[in-house]
């Protein structure tokens, strides 16, 4: 089962992606996590991506298509995969369709997380993220140890600063929202999820949408 998570920044894709992946027993791939790890390690990919990410702009499609292709070819994904934020432009959606087609697979369901901008801004302004495991937290301060006890420290993401958040919301509306229309036109199984409510409530809606 290939599940595509789509939604604006802060909608809860990462939070629910982990939970859905655990419930289905499949891995999760998040391009944001892959790119942040590359930035942290100072690799060529990281150096190329950093400026785009800090401003809240999208990393070029060609870079993402390379990550997508490599990730989908992993044997660990034979049973399926949760794609968190991997598809953010129509060319990326077309690229994913091509890659999955070559592997004899197709996207099973697109989960669209619906939530208003003011709720997103409130969530992102209070978020800290573990620099090691990348888990997001609310109500904890930068510099605190990660509650997952992995030795990581909580940091505030550069793209959670107000200017970058405003840009990410604009980029989402202009470049990523049209991806939903593209999937609808392709006749894909697009399910809208109300992303407001407790994490458990949102998870129950998401699991129902993937048939659990
Ligand atoms: P990425 O890391 O994917 O950022 P994003 O899409 O902006 O999403 P976020 O991680 O900010 O939010 P989320 O929806 O995962 O919410 P979360 O679960 O953390 O990408 C970063 C950058 O990388 C992009 O801007 C771009 O530059 C680049 N990039 C990545 N993929 C790309 C691609 N395909 N193409 C081009 N560029 C790409 O939750 C948010 C907060 O809310 C947390 O604090 C959480 O604890 C809290 N929360 C979650 N659920 C709830 C709830 N139900 N109630 C209350 N609080 C909640």
PDB file of C-alpha atoms and ligand atoms in Angstrom:
ATOM      1  CA  UNK A   1       0.000   0.000   0.000  1.00  0.00           C
ATOM      2  CA  UNK A   2       1.462   3.370  -1.049  1.00  0.00           C
ATOM      3  CA  UNK A   3      -0.035   6.235   0.961  1.00  0.00           C
ATOM      4  CA  UNK A   4       0.658   9.858  -0.028  1.00  0.00           C
ATOM      5  CA  UNK A   5       0.266  12.445   2.753  1.00  0.00           C
ATOM      6  CA  UNK A   6      -0.561  15.931   1.497  1.00  0.00           C
ATOM      7  CA  UNK A   7      -1.221  19.009   3.573  1.00  0.00           C
ATOM      8  CA  UNK A   8       0.094  22.425   4.539  1.00  0.00           C
ATOM      9  CA  UNK A   9       3.078  22.925   6.887  1.00  0.00           C
ATOM     10  CA  UNK A  10       2.181  21.979  10.443  1.00  0.00           C
ATOM     11  CA  UNK A  11      -0.928  19.984   9.459  1.00  0.00           C
ATOM     12  CA  UNK A  12       0.416  16.916  11.283  1.00  0.00           C
ATOM     13  CA  UNK A  13       1.759  14.873   8.336  1.00  0.00           C
ATOM     14  CA  UNK A  14       4.911  13.907  10.237  1.00  0.00           C
ATOM     15  CA  UNK A  15       3.056  13.116  13.466  1.00  0.00           C
ATOM     16  CA  UNK A  16       0.396  10.990  11.795  1.00  0.00           C
ATOM     17  CA  UNK A  17       2.798   9.538   9.225  1.00  0.00           C
ATOM     18  CA  UNK A  18       4.763   7.850  12.034  1.00  0.00           C
ATOM     19  CA  UNK A  19       1.586   6.468  13.577  1.00  0.00           C
ATOM     20  CA  UNK A  20       0.098   5.196  10.306  1.00  0.00           C
ATOM     21  CA  UNK A  21       3.418   3.592   9.346  1.00  0.00           C
ATOM     22  CA  UNK A  22       3.579   1.795  12.720  1.00  0.00           C
ATOM     23  CA  UNK A  23      -0.061   0.646  12.420  1.00  0.00           C
ATOM     24  CA  UNK A  24       0.450  -0.718   8.886  1.00  0.00           C
ATOM     25  CA  UNK A  25       3.930  -2.112   9.603  1.00  0.00           C
ATOM     26  CA  UNK A  26       5.520  -0.232   6.698  1.00  0.00           C
ATOM     27  CA  UNK A  27       8.289   2.401   6.565  1.00  0.00           C
ATOM     28  CA  UNK A  28       7.730   6.135   6.253  1.00  0.00           C
ATOM     29  CA  UNK A  29       9.731   8.323   3.891  1.00  0.00           C
ATOM     30  CA  UNK A  30       9.731  12.080   4.538  1.00  0.00           C
ATOM     31  CA  UNK A  31      11.712  14.204   2.088  1.00  0.00           C
ATOM     32  CA  UNK A  32      11.898  16.960   4.721  1.00  0.00           C
ATOM     33  CA  UNK A  33      13.696  14.549   7.099  1.00  0.00           C
ATOM     34  CA  UNK A  34      16.018  13.272   4.332  1.00  0.00           C
ATOM     35  CA  UNK A  35      16.933  16.845   3.386  1.00  0.00           C
ATOM     36  CA  UNK A  36      17.442  18.038   6.991  1.00  0.00           C
ATOM     37  CA  UNK A  37      19.762  15.065   7.646  1.00  0.00           C
ATOM     38  CA  UNK A  38      21.742  15.994   4.510  1.00  0.00           C
ATOM     39  CA  UNK A  39      21.996  19.625   5.671  1.00  0.00           C
ATOM     40  CA  UNK A  40      23.183  18.475   9.114  1.00  0.00           C
ATOM     41  CA  UNK A  41      25.815  16.179   7.541  1.00  0.00           C
ATOM     42  CA  UNK A  42      26.928  18.923   5.131  1.00  0.00           C
ATOM     43  CA  UNK A  43      26.588  16.665   2.068  1.00  0.00           C
ATOM     44  CA  UNK A  44      26.326  17.975  -1.520  1.00  0.00           C
ATOM     45  CA  UNK A  45      22.561  17.438  -1.365  1.00  0.00           C
ATOM     46  CA  UNK A  46      22.379  19.341   1.927  1.00  0.00           C
ATOM     47  CA  UNK A  47      24.401  22.265   0.615  1.00  0.00           C
ATOM     48  CA  UNK A  48      22.122  22.473  -2.427  1.00  0.00           C
ATOM     49  CA  UNK A  49      18.913  22.258  -0.363  1.00  0.00           C
ATOM     50  CA  UNK A  50      19.711  24.482   2.646  1.00  0.00           C
ATOM     51  CA  UNK A  51      18.931  27.913   1.173  1.00  0.00           C
ATOM     52  CA  UNK A  52      15.587  26.770  -0.265  1.00  0.00           C
ATOM     53  CA  UNK A  53      14.571  25.150   3.028  1.00  0.00           C
ATOM     54  CA  UNK A  54      15.566  28.046   5.295  1.00  0.00           C
ATOM     55  CA  UNK A  55      13.451  30.444   3.213  1.00  0.00           C
ATOM     56  CA  UNK A  56      10.530  28.013   3.099  1.00  0.00           C
ATOM     57  CA  UNK A  57      10.830  27.525  -0.667  1.00  0.00           C
ATOM     58  CA  UNK A  58      10.624  24.168  -2.403  1.00  0.00           C
ATOM     59  CA  UNK A  59      13.785  22.288  -3.310  1.00  0.00           C
ATOM     60  CA  UNK A  60      13.962  21.776  -7.129  1.00  0.00           C
ATOM     61  CA  UNK A  61      11.902  18.902  -8.564  1.00  0.00           C
ATOM     62  CA  UNK A  62      14.942  17.133 -10.057  1.00  0.00           C
ATOM     63  CA  UNK A  63      16.494  16.765  -6.575  1.00  0.00           C
ATOM     64  CA  UNK A  64      13.266  15.381  -5.097  1.00  0.00           C
ATOM     65  CA  UNK A  65      12.709  12.958  -7.986  1.00  0.00           C
ATOM     66  CA  UNK A  66      16.162  11.493  -7.339  1.00  0.00           C
ATOM     67  CA  UNK A  67      15.383  10.958  -3.629  1.00  0.00           C
ATOM     68  CA  UNK A  68      11.969   9.502  -4.499  1.00  0.00           C
ATOM     69  CA  UNK A  69      13.371   7.008  -6.975  1.00  0.00           C
ATOM     70  CA  UNK A  70      16.078   5.805  -4.607  1.00  0.00           C
ATOM     71  CA  UNK A  71      13.663   5.509  -1.660  1.00  0.00           C
ATOM     72  CA  UNK A  72      11.021   3.550  -3.567  1.00  0.00           C
ATOM     73  CA  UNK A  73      13.553   1.028  -4.834  1.00  0.00           C
ATOM     74  CA  UNK A  74      14.409  -0.090  -1.255  1.00  0.00           C
ATOM     75  CA  UNK A  75      13.383  -3.712  -0.524  1.00  0.00           C
ATOM     76  CA  UNK A  76      12.009  -2.618   2.883  1.00  0.00           C
ATOM     77  CA  UNK A  77       9.131  -1.051   0.985  1.00  0.00           C
ATOM     78  CA  UNK A  78       7.837  -4.235  -0.619  1.00  0.00           C
ATOM     79  CA  UNK A  79       4.711  -4.168   1.621  1.00  0.00           C
ATOM     80  CA  UNK A  80       4.166  -0.470   1.115  1.00  0.00           C
ATOM     81  CA  UNK A  81       5.298   2.954   2.252  1.00  0.00           C
ATOM     82  CA  UNK A  82       3.970   6.170   3.731  1.00  0.00           C
ATOM     83  CA  UNK A  83       5.146   9.178   1.697  1.00  0.00           C
ATOM     84  CA  UNK A  84       5.170  12.238   3.970  1.00  0.00           C
ATOM     85  CA  UNK A  85       5.524  15.512   2.062  1.00  0.00           C
ATOM     86  CA  UNK A  86       7.276  13.711  -0.800  1.00  0.00           C
ATOM     87  CA  UNK A  87       4.910  15.092  -3.467  1.00  0.00           C
ATOM     88  CA  UNK A  88       4.547  18.894  -3.542  1.00  0.00           C
ATOM     89  CA  UNK A  89       4.301  19.854  -7.206  1.00  0.00           C
ATOM     90  CA  UNK A  90       2.455  18.439 -10.204  1.00  0.00           C
ATOM     91  CA  UNK A  91       5.756  17.400 -11.894  1.00  0.00           C
ATOM     92  CA  UNK A  92       6.621  15.483  -8.692  1.00  0.00           C
ATOM     93  CA  UNK A  93       3.218  13.733  -8.762  1.00  0.00           C
ATOM     94  CA  UNK A  94       3.811  12.817 -12.409  1.00  0.00           C
ATOM     95  CA  UNK A  95       7.317  11.608 -11.507  1.00  0.00           C
ATOM     96  CA  UNK A  96       5.973   9.434  -8.692  1.00  0.00           C
ATOM     97  CA  UNK A  97       3.376   7.916 -11.044  1.00  0.00           C
ATOM     98  CA  UNK A  98       6.177   7.064 -13.485  1.00  0.00           C
ATOM     99  CA  UNK A  99       8.449   5.540 -10.813  1.00  0.00           C
ATOM    100  CA  UNK A 100       5.649   3.476  -9.226  1.00  0.00           C
ATOM    101  CA  UNK A 101       4.474   2.381 -12.691  1.00  0.00           C
ATOM    102  CA  UNK A 102       7.964   1.102 -13.526  1.00  0.00           C
ATOM    103  CA  UNK A 103       7.878  -0.932 -10.295  1.00  0.00           C
ATOM    104  CA  UNK A 104       4.408  -2.310 -11.130  1.00  0.00           C
ATOM    105  CA  UNK A 105       2.809  -0.356  -8.273  1.00  0.00           C
ATOM    106  CA  UNK A 106       0.450   2.584  -7.871  1.00  0.00           C
ATOM    107  CA  UNK A 107      -0.574   5.083  -5.193  1.00  0.00           C
ATOM    108  CA  UNK A 108      -3.337   3.455  -3.102  1.00  0.00           C
ATOM    109  CA  UNK A 109      -4.645   6.506  -1.285  1.00  0.00           C
ATOM    110  CA  UNK A 110      -3.927  10.231  -1.000  1.00  0.00           C
ATOM    111  CA  UNK A 111      -4.680  11.624   2.458  1.00  0.00           C
ATOM    112  CA  UNK A 112      -5.317  15.375   2.349  1.00  0.00           C
ATOM    113  CA  UNK A 113      -4.979  17.004   5.783  1.00  0.00           C
ATOM    114  CA  UNK A 114      -7.408  19.935   6.098  1.00  0.00           C
ATOM    115  CA  UNK A 115      -6.724  22.697   8.644  1.00  0.00           C
ATOM    116  CA  UNK A 116      -7.005  26.503   8.767  1.00  0.00           C
ATOM    117  CA  UNK A 117      -3.952  28.808   8.585  1.00  0.00           C
ATOM    118  CA  UNK A 118      -4.361  30.271  12.095  1.00  0.00           C
ATOM    119  CA  UNK A 119      -4.212  26.785  13.647  1.00  0.00           C
ATOM    120  CA  UNK A 120      -1.070  25.988  11.610  1.00  0.00           C
ATOM    121  CA  UNK A 121       0.673  29.183  12.685  1.00  0.00           C
ATOM    122  CA  UNK A 122      -0.138  28.436  16.342  1.00  0.00           C
ATOM    123  CA  UNK A 123       1.247  24.894  16.017  1.00  0.00           C
ATOM    124  CA  UNK A 124       4.460  25.890  14.236  1.00  0.00           C
ATOM    125  CA  UNK A 125       5.216  28.779  16.590  1.00  0.00           C
ATOM    126  CA  UNK A 126       5.218  26.307  19.500  1.00  0.00           C
ATOM    127  CA  UNK A 127       7.053  23.440  17.828  1.00  0.00           C
ATOM    128  CA  UNK A 128      10.474  22.102  18.711  1.00  0.00           C
ATOM    129  CA  UNK A 129      12.030  19.153  16.868  1.00  0.00           C
ATOM    130  CA  UNK A 130      14.617  16.602  17.975  1.00  0.00           C
ATOM    131  CA  UNK A 131      17.774  17.182  15.935  1.00  0.00           C
ATOM    132  CA  UNK A 132      18.440  13.432  16.077  1.00  0.00           C
ATOM    133  CA  UNK A 133      15.153  11.510  15.585  1.00  0.00           C
ATOM    134  CA  UNK A 134      13.282  14.503  14.040  1.00  0.00           C
ATOM    135  CA  UNK A 135      10.192  13.928  16.209  1.00  0.00           C
ATOM    136  CA  UNK A 136       8.203  17.168  16.612  1.00  0.00           C
ATOM    137  CA  UNK A 137       7.045  18.298  20.092  1.00  0.00           C
ATOM    138  CA  UNK A 138       4.734  20.967  21.432  1.00  0.00           C
ATOM    139  CA  UNK A 139       5.217  22.827  24.724  1.00  0.00           C
ATOM    140  CA  UNK A 140       8.943  22.041  25.083  1.00  0.00           C
ATOM    141  CA  UNK A 141      11.719  24.603  24.788  1.00  0.00           C
ATOM    142  CA  UNK A 142      14.763  24.552  22.464  1.00  0.00           C
ATOM    143  CA  UNK A 143      17.780  23.045  24.234  1.00  0.00           C
ATOM    144  CA  UNK A 144      15.712  20.526  26.209  1.00  0.00           C
ATOM    145  CA  UNK A 145      16.678  16.839  25.888  1.00  0.00           C
ATOM    146  CA  UNK A 146      14.512  14.774  23.516  1.00  0.00           C
ATOM    147  CA  UNK A 147      11.746  12.963  25.473  1.00  0.00           C
ATOM    148  CA  UNK A 148      12.507   9.875  23.343  1.00  0.00           C
ATOM    149  CA  UNK A 149      15.768   9.647  25.341  1.00  0.00           C
ATOM    150  CA  UNK A 150      17.929   9.151  22.248  1.00  0.00           C
ATOM    151  CA  UNK A 151      20.539  11.678  23.326  1.00  0.00           C
ATOM    152  CA  UNK A 152      19.196  14.299  20.900  1.00  0.00           C
ATOM    153  CA  UNK A 153      18.468  17.923  21.759  1.00  0.00           C
ATOM    154  CA  UNK A 154      15.323  19.844  20.805  1.00  0.00           C
ATOM    155  CA  UNK A 155      15.840  22.662  18.312  1.00  0.00           C
ATOM    156  CA  UNK A 156      13.617  25.213  16.652  1.00  0.00           C
ATOM    157  CA  UNK A 157      13.594  24.756  12.875  1.00  0.00           C
ATOM    158  CA  UNK A 158      14.767  27.826  10.916  1.00  0.00           C
ATOM    159  CA  UNK A 159      11.716  27.482   8.666  1.00  0.00           C
ATOM    160  CA  UNK A 160       9.409  27.784  11.696  1.00  0.00           C
ATOM    161  CA  UNK A 161      10.334  31.494  12.022  1.00  0.00           C
ATOM    162  CA  UNK A 162       7.306  33.698  11.124  1.00  0.00           C
ATOM    163  CA  UNK A 163       8.611  34.950   7.730  1.00  0.00           C
ATOM    164  CA  UNK A 164       9.463  31.448   6.552  1.00  0.00           C
ATOM    165  CA  UNK A 165       6.097  30.086   7.784  1.00  0.00           C
ATOM    166  CA  UNK A 166       4.244  32.771   5.800  1.00  0.00           C
ATOM    167  CA  UNK A 167       6.269  31.833   2.709  1.00  0.00           C
ATOM    168  CA  UNK A 168       5.648  28.094   3.231  1.00  0.00           C
ATOM    169  CA  UNK A 169       1.894  28.713   3.389  1.00  0.00           C
ATOM    170  CA  UNK A 170       2.053  30.758   0.161  1.00  0.00           C
ATOM    171  CA  UNK A 171       4.159  28.089  -1.557  1.00  0.00           C
ATOM    172  CA  UNK A 172       1.695  25.430  -0.405  1.00  0.00           C
ATOM    173  CA  UNK A 173      -1.282  27.304  -1.878  1.00  0.00           C
ATOM    174  CA  UNK A 174       0.484  28.065  -5.181  1.00  0.00           C
ATOM    175  CA  UNK A 175       2.421  24.854  -5.846  1.00  0.00           C
ATOM    176  CA  UNK A 176       1.124  22.010  -3.682  1.00  0.00           C
ATOM    177  CA  UNK A 177      -2.651  22.549  -3.502  1.00  0.00           C
ATOM    178  CA  UNK A 178      -2.886  21.973  -7.317  1.00  0.00           C
ATOM    179  CA  UNK A 179      -1.468  18.465  -6.731  1.00  0.00           C
ATOM    180  CA  UNK A 180      -4.776  17.513  -5.073  1.00  0.00           C
ATOM    181  CA  UNK A 181      -6.697  18.604  -8.177  1.00  0.00           C
ATOM    182  CA  UNK A 182      -4.238  16.609 -10.304  1.00  0.00           C
ATOM    183  CA  UNK A 183      -4.885  13.433  -8.265  1.00  0.00           C
ATOM    184  CA  UNK A 184      -8.663  14.034  -8.437  1.00  0.00           C
ATOM    185  CA  UNK A 185      -8.439  14.377 -12.227  1.00  0.00           C
ATOM    186  CA  UNK A 186      -6.453  11.114 -12.413  1.00  0.00           C
ATOM    187  CA  UNK A 187      -9.294   9.392 -10.531  1.00  0.00           C
ATOM    188  CA  UNK A 188      -7.051   8.632  -7.530  1.00  0.00           C
ATOM    189  CA  UNK A 189      -8.516   7.700  -4.154  1.00  0.00           C
ATOM    190  CA  UNK A 190      -8.279  11.123  -2.445  1.00  0.00           C
ATOM    191  CA  UNK A 191      -9.616  11.241   1.124  1.00  0.00           C
ATOM    192  CA  UNK A 192      -9.850  14.518   3.049  1.00  0.00           C
ATOM    193  CA  UNK A 193      -9.049  14.276   6.759  1.00  0.00           C
ATOM    194  CA  UNK A 194     -10.078  16.878   9.311  1.00  0.00           C
ATOM    195  CA  UNK A 195      -6.650  17.536  10.906  1.00  0.00           C
ATOM    196  CA  UNK A 196      -8.079  19.431  13.881  1.00  0.00           C
ATOM    197  CA  UNK A 197      -8.646  17.526  17.125  1.00  0.00           C
ATOM    198  CA  UNK A 198      -6.571  15.336  19.390  1.00  0.00           C
ATOM    199  CA  UNK A 199      -3.729  13.369  17.789  1.00  0.00           C
ATOM    200  CA  UNK A 200      -5.641  10.149  18.569  1.00  0.00           C
ATOM    201  CA  UNK A 201      -8.819  11.445  16.913  1.00  0.00           C
ATOM    202  CA  UNK A 202      -6.922  12.516  13.792  1.00  0.00           C
ATOM    203  CA  UNK A 203      -5.178   9.146  13.733  1.00  0.00           C
ATOM    204  CA  UNK A 204      -8.505   7.287  13.932  1.00  0.00           C
ATOM    205  CA  UNK A 205      -9.738   9.272  10.887  1.00  0.00           C
ATOM    206  CA  UNK A 206      -6.523   8.556   8.986  1.00  0.00           C
ATOM    207  CA  UNK A 207      -6.607   4.826   9.766  1.00  0.00           C
ATOM    208  CA  UNK A 208     -10.231   4.608   8.636  1.00  0.00           C
ATOM    209  CA  UNK A 209      -9.199   6.266   5.375  1.00  0.00           C
ATOM    210  CA  UNK A 210      -6.513   3.629   4.772  1.00  0.00           C
ATOM    211  CA  UNK A 211      -8.976   0.842   5.549  1.00  0.00           C
ATOM    212  CA  UNK A 212      -7.955   0.023   9.161  1.00  0.00           C
TER     213      UNK A 212
HETATM  214  P1  LIG B   1       8.862  19.261   5.818  1.00  0.00           P
HETATM  215  O1  LIG B   1       9.745  18.923   6.930  1.00  0.00           O
HETATM  216  O2  LIG B   1       8.092  18.172   5.181  1.00  0.00           O
HETATM  217  O3  LIG B   1       7.913  20.464   6.276  1.00  0.00           O
HETATM  218  P2  LIG B   1       6.344  20.758   6.035  1.00  0.00           P
HETATM  219  O4  LIG B   1       5.688  20.079   4.901  1.00  0.00           O
HETATM  220  O5  LIG B   1       6.291  22.232   5.988  1.00  0.00           O
HETATM  221  O6  LIG B   1       5.671  20.072   7.190  1.00  0.00           O
HETATM  222  P3  LIG B   1       6.053  20.191   8.697  1.00  0.00           P
HETATM  223  O7  LIG B   1       7.109  19.192   9.027  1.00  0.00           O
HETATM  224  O8  LIG B   1       6.343  21.617   9.073  1.00  0.00           O
HETATM  225  O9  LIG B   1       4.667  19.859   9.372  1.00  0.00           O
HETATM  226  P4  LIG B   1       3.849  18.494   9.485  1.00  0.00           P
HETATM  227  O10 LIG B   1       2.641  18.567   8.609  1.00  0.00           O
HETATM  228  O11 LIG B   1       4.732  17.301   9.332  1.00  0.00           O
HETATM  229  O12 LIG B   1       3.332  18.647  10.967  1.00  0.00           O
HETATM  230  P5  LIG B   1       3.926  18.006  12.335  1.00  0.00           P
HETATM  231  O13 LIG B   1       3.504  16.577  12.428  1.00  0.00           O
HETATM  232  O14 LIG B   1       5.349  18.335  12.516  1.00  0.00           O
HETATM  233  O15 LIG B   1       9.704  19.995   4.653  1.00  0.00           O
HETATM  234  C1  LIG B   1      10.599  21.044   4.991  1.00  0.00           C
HETATM  235  C2  LIG B   1      11.176  21.676   3.742  1.00  0.00           C
HETATM  236  O16 LIG B   1      11.898  20.688   2.969  1.00  0.00           O
HETATM  237  C3  LIG B   1      10.161  22.251   2.737  1.00  0.00           C
HETATM  238  O17 LIG B   1       9.727  23.553   3.104  1.00  0.00           O
HETATM  239  C4  LIG B   1      11.009  22.253   1.452  1.00  0.00           C
HETATM  240  O18 LIG B   1      11.947  23.290   1.455  1.00  0.00           O
HETATM  241  C5  LIG B   1      11.776  20.928   1.569  1.00  0.00           C
HETATM  242  N1  LIG B   1      11.040  19.819   0.940  1.00  0.00           N
HETATM  243  C6  LIG B   1      10.588  18.683   1.564  1.00  0.00           C
HETATM  244  N2  LIG B   1       9.957  17.888   0.698  1.00  0.00           N
HETATM  245  C7  LIG B   1       9.991  18.523  -0.506  1.00  0.00           C
HETATM  246  C8  LIG B   1       9.469  18.216  -1.796  1.00  0.00           C
HETATM  247  N3  LIG B   1       8.785  17.083  -2.048  1.00  0.00           N
HETATM  248  N4  LIG B   1       9.678  19.117  -2.787  1.00  0.00           N
HETATM  249  C9  LIG B   1      10.383  20.249  -2.586  1.00  0.00           C
HETATM  250  N5  LIG B   1      10.876  20.613  -1.384  1.00  0.00           N
HETATM  251  C10 LIG B   1      10.688  19.748  -0.345  1.00  0.00           C
HETATM  252  O19 LIG B   1       3.036  18.841  13.387  1.00  0.00           O
HETATM  253  C11 LIG B   1       3.279  20.214  13.592  1.00  0.00           C
HETATM  254  C12 LIG B   1       3.184  20.553  15.092  1.00  0.00           C
HETATM  255  O20 LIG B   1       1.829  20.363  15.520  1.00  0.00           O
HETATM  256  C13 LIG B   1       4.057  19.667  15.994  1.00  0.00           C
HETATM  257  O21 LIG B   1       4.555  20.435  17.056  1.00  0.00           O
HETATM  258  C14 LIG B   1       3.068  18.592  16.506  1.00  0.00           C
HETATM  259  O22 LIG B   1       3.444  18.119  17.778  1.00  0.00           O
HETATM  260  C15 LIG B   1       1.767  19.397  16.552  1.00  0.00           C
HETATM  261  N6  LIG B   1       0.588  18.579  16.263  1.00  0.00           N
HETATM  262  C16 LIG B   1       0.478  17.569  15.365  1.00  0.00           C
HETATM  263  N7  LIG B   1      -0.787  17.077  15.368  1.00  0.00           N
HETATM  264  C17 LIG B   1      -1.479  17.815  16.289  1.00  0.00           C
HETATM  265  C18 LIG B   1      -2.827  17.797  16.757  1.00  0.00           C
HETATM  266  N8  LIG B   1      -3.731  16.919  16.271  1.00  0.00           N
HETATM  267  N9  LIG B   1      -3.201  18.697  17.702  1.00  0.00           N
HETATM  268  C19 LIG B   1      -2.293  19.611  18.189  1.00  0.00           C
HETATM  269  N10 LIG B   1      -0.990  19.663  17.800  1.00  0.00           N
HETATM  270  C20 LIG B   1      -0.598  18.775  16.856  1.00  0.00           C
END
